[in-house]
CSV table of C-alpha atoms in Angstrom, one decimal:
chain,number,residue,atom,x,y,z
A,200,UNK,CA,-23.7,-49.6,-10.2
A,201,UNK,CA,-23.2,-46.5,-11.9
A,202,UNK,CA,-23.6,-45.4,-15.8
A,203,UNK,CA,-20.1,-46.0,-15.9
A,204,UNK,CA,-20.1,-49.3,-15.2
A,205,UNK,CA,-22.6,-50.6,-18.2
A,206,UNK,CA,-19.7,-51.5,-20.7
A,207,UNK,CA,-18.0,-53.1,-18.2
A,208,UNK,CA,-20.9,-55.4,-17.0
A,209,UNK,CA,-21.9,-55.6,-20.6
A,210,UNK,CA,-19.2,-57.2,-21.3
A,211,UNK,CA,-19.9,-60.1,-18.4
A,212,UNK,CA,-23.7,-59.7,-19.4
A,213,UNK,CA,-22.8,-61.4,-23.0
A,214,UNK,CA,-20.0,-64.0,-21.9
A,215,UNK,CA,-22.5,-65.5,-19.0
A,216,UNK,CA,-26.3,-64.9,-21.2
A,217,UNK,CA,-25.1,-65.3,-24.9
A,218,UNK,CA,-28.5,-66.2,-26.1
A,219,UNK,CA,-30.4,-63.5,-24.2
A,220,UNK,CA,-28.1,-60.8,-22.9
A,221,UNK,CA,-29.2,-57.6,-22.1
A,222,UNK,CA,-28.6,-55.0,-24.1
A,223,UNK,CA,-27.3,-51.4,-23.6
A,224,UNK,CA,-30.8,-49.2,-23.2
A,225,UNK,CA,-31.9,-52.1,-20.5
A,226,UNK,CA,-29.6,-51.0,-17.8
A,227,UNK,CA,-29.7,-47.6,-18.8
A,228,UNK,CA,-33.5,-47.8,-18.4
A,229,UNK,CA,-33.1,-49.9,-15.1
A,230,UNK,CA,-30.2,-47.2,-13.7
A,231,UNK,CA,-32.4,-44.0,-14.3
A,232,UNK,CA,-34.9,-46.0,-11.8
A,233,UNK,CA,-32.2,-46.7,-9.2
A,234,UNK,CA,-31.6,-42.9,-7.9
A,235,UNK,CA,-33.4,-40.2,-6.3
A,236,UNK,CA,-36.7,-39.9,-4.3
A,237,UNK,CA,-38.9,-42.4,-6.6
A,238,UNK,CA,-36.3,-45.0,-6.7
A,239,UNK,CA,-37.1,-48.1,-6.6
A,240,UNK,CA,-34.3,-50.2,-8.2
A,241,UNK,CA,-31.2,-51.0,-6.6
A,242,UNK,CA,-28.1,-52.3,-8.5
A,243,UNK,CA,-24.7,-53.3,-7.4
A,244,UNK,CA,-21.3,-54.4,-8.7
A,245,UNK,CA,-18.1,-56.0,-7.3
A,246,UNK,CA,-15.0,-55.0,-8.4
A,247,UNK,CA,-11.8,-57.1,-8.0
A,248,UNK,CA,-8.8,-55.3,-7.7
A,249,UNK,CA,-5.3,-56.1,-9.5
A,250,UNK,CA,-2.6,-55.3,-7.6
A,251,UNK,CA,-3.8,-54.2,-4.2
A,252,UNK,CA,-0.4,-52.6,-3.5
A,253,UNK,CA,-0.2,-50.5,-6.2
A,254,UNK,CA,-1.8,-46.6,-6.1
A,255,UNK,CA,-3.3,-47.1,-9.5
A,256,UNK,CA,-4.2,-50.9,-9.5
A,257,UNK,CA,-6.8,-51.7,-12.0
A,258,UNK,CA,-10.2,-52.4,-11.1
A,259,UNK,CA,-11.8,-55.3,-13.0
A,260,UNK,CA,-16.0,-55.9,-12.4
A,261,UNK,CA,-16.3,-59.1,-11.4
A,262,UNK,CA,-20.1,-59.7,-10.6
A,263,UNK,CA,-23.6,-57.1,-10.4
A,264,UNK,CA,-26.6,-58.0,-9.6
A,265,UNK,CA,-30.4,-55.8,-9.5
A,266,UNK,CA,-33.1,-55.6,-7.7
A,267,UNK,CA,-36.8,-53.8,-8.2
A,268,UNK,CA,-39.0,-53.2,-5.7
A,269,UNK,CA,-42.5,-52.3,-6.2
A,270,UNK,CA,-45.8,-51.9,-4.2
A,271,UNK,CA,-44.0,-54.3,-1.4
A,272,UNK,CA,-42.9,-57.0,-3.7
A,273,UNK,CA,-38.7,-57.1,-4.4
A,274,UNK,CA,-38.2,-59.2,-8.1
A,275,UNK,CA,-34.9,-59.9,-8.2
A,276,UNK,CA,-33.2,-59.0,-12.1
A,277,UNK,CA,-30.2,-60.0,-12.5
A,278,UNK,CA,-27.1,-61.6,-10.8
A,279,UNK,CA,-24.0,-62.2,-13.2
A,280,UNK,CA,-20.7,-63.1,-11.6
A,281,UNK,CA,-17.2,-63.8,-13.5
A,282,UNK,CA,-16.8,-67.3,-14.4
A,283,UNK,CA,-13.2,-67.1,-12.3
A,284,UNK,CA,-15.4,-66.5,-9.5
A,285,UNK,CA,-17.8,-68.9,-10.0
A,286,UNK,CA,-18.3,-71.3,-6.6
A,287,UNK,CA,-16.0,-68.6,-4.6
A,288,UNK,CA,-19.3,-67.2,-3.0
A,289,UNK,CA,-19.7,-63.8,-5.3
A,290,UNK,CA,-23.0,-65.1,-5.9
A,291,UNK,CA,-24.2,-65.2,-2.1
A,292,UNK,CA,-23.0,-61.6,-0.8
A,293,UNK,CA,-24.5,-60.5,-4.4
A,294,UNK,CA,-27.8,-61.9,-3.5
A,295,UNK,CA,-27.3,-60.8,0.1
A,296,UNK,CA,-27.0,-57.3,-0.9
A,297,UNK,CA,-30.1,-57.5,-2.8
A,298,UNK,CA,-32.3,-58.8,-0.1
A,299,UNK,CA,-30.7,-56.3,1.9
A,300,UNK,CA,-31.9,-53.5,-0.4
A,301,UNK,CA,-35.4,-55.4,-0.7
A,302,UNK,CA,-35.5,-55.1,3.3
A,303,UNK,CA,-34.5,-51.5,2.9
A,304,UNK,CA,-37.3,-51.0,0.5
A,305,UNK,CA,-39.9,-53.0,2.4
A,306,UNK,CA,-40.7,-55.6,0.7
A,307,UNK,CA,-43.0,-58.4,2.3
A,308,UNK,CA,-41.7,-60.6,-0.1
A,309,UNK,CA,-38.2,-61.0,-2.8
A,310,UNK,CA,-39.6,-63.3,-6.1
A,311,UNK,CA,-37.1,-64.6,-9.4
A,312,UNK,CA,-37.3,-66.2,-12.3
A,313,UNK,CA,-34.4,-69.0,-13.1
A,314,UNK,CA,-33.9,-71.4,-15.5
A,315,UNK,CA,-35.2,-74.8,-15.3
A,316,UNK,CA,-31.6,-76.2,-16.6
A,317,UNK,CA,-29.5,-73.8,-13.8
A,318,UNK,CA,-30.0,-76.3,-10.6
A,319,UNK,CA,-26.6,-74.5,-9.4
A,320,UNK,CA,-28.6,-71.5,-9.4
A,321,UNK,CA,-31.4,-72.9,-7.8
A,322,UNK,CA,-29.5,-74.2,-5.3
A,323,UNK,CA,-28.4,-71.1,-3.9
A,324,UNK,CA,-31.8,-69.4,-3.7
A,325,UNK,CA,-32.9,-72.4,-1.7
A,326,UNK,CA,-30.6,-71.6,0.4
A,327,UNK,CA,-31.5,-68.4,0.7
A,328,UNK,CA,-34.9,-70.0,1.9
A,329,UNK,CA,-36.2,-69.1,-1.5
A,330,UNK,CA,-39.1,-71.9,-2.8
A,331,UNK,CA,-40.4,-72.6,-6.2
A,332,UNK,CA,-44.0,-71.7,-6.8
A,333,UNK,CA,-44.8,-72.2,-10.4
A,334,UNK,CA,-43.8,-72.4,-14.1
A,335,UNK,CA,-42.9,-70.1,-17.0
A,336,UNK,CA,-43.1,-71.8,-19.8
A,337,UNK,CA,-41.2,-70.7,-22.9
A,338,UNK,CA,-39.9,-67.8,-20.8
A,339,UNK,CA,-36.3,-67.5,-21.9
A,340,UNK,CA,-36.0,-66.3,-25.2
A,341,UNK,CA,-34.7,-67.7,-27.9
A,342,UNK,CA,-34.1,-71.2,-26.5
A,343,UNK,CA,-37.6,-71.4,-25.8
A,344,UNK,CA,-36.6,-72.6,-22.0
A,345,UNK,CA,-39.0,-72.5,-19.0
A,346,UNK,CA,-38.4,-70.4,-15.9
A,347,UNK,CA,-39.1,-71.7,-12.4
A,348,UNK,CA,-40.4,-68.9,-10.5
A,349,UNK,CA,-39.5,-68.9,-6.9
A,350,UNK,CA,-39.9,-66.6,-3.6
A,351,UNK,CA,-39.2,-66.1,-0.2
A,352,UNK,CA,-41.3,-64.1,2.3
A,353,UNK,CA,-38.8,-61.6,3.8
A,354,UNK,CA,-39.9,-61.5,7.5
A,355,UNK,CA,-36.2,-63.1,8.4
A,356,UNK,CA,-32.8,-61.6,8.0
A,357,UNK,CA,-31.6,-62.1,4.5
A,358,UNK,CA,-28.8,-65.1,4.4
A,359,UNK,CA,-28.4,-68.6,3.6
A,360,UNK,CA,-29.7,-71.5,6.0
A,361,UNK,CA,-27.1,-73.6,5.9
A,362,UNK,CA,-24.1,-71.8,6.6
A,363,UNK,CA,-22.7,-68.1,7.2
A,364,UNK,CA,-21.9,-65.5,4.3
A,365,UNK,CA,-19.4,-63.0,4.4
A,366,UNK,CA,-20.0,-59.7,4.2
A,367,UNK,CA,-21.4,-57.8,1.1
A,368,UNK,CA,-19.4,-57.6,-2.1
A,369,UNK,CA,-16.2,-55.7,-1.8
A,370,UNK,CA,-16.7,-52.8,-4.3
A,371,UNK,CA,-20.2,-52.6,-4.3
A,372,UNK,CA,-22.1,-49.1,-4.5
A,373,UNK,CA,-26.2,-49.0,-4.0
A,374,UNK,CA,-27.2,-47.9,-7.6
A,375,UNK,CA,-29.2,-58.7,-11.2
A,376,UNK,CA,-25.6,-65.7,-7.6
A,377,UNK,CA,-24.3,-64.7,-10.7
A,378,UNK,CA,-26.8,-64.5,-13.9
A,379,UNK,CA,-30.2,-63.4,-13.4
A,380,UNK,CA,-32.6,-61.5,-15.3
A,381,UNK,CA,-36.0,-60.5,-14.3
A,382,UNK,CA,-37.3,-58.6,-17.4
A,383,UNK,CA,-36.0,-61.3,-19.8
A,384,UNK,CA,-36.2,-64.1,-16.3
A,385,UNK,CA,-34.2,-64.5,-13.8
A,386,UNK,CA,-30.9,-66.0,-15.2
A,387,UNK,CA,-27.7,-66.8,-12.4
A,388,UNK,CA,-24.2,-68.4,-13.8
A,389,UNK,CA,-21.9,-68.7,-10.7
C-alpha cells in the first residue's frame, strides 16, 4: 500500500467498519512506519482489474490488510476485503501475505484482535492455526463489543490447515481476511 492508495481503501475502510473506521491520519501514521531502514509495518492491497484486455483498464482495490511487527511479536491490524469478494478467498492470501511479512520480520509469534460477533472471521484464523487466548472487553468502540484476542506461534510456514491457498493477492505491493484493526481491534469482514 502506497499513500496513494488511502482514499481508495478509505472508502472500503467505512463501507466494511461503519461504526469504527479508520480515519485518514491512521494510515498515514501506519504508512510512514512501513518504509525504510526502521520499518516495521507492512501493508498490502489487492487490486482487481476491469477489463484485463484493455491498455488502460481501471484498477479497483479490492482488499488491504497490515501488519506491525515489534520486538519479535507481528499484531496483525487490519484486513478489509470488498464485500463482492467476500468467501472468494481474498481474505486467506491477504492474511497469508501478512504472515509472510511477519516471517520476514521475525516474529516468534503473529497475535489479533476480532470481534466476538465475527465467527466467519474467526474461522479463518483458526485455520490459519491461530487460537484464542483471552478477552477484551468493551474493546470495539462505540458498540461497546468485546474482542477475542488470538495468536499463533509462527515456527510453521504460514497457511491454512485444512486446505491449500493460492498465491498472494494479485496487485499487492509490500508497504490490515477482510476487516481487521489492531489499534482500534482486530476487525475482518470477508
Amino acid at each position: 500500500m502506497r499513500w496513494w492508495d488511502i482514499e481508495p481503501v478509505l472508502v472500503l475502510e467505512h463501507d466494511l467498519f461503519p461504526e469504527d473506521a479508520w480515519s485518514r491520519g491512521m494510515f498515514w501514521s501506519d504508512l510512514a512506519h512501513a518504509r525504510g531502514p526502521d520499518a516495521n509495518r507492512r501493508y498490502v492491497v489487492a487490486e482487481e482489474i476491469a477489463d484485463k484486455e484493455a491498455e488502460d483498464g481501471e484498477a479497483r482495490i479490492v482488499g488491504y490488510a497490515g501488519l506491525s511487527a515489534i520486538d519479535g511479536t507481528g499484531d496483525v491490524l487490519t484486513i478489509g476485503a470488498a464485500r463482492d469478494h467476500w468467501g472468494t478467498g481474498l481474505g486467506a492470501r491477504l492474511l497469508t501475505a501478512l504472515l509472510q511479512a511477519a516471517t520476514a520480520f521475525e516474529c516468534h509469534e503473529v497475535l489479533l484482535e476480532v470481534r466476538v460477533d465475527n465467527t466467519r472471521a474467526q474461522r479463518l484464523y483458526e485455520r490459519f492455526g491461530f487460537e484464542p487466548i483471552g478477552f477484551r472487553k468493551g474493546y470495539y468502540q462505540p458498540g461497546n463489543v468485546d474482542a477475542l484476542v488470538m495468536r499463533l506461534t509462527t515456527a510453521a510456514t504460514p497457511g491454512p490447515t485444512s486446505a491449500a491457498t493460492p498465491g498472494a493477492p494479485s496487485g499487492t505491493t509490500p508497504g490490515p481476511t477482510p476487516g481487521t484493526h489492531g489499534t482500534q481491534g482486530t476487525h475482518t469482514h470477508g
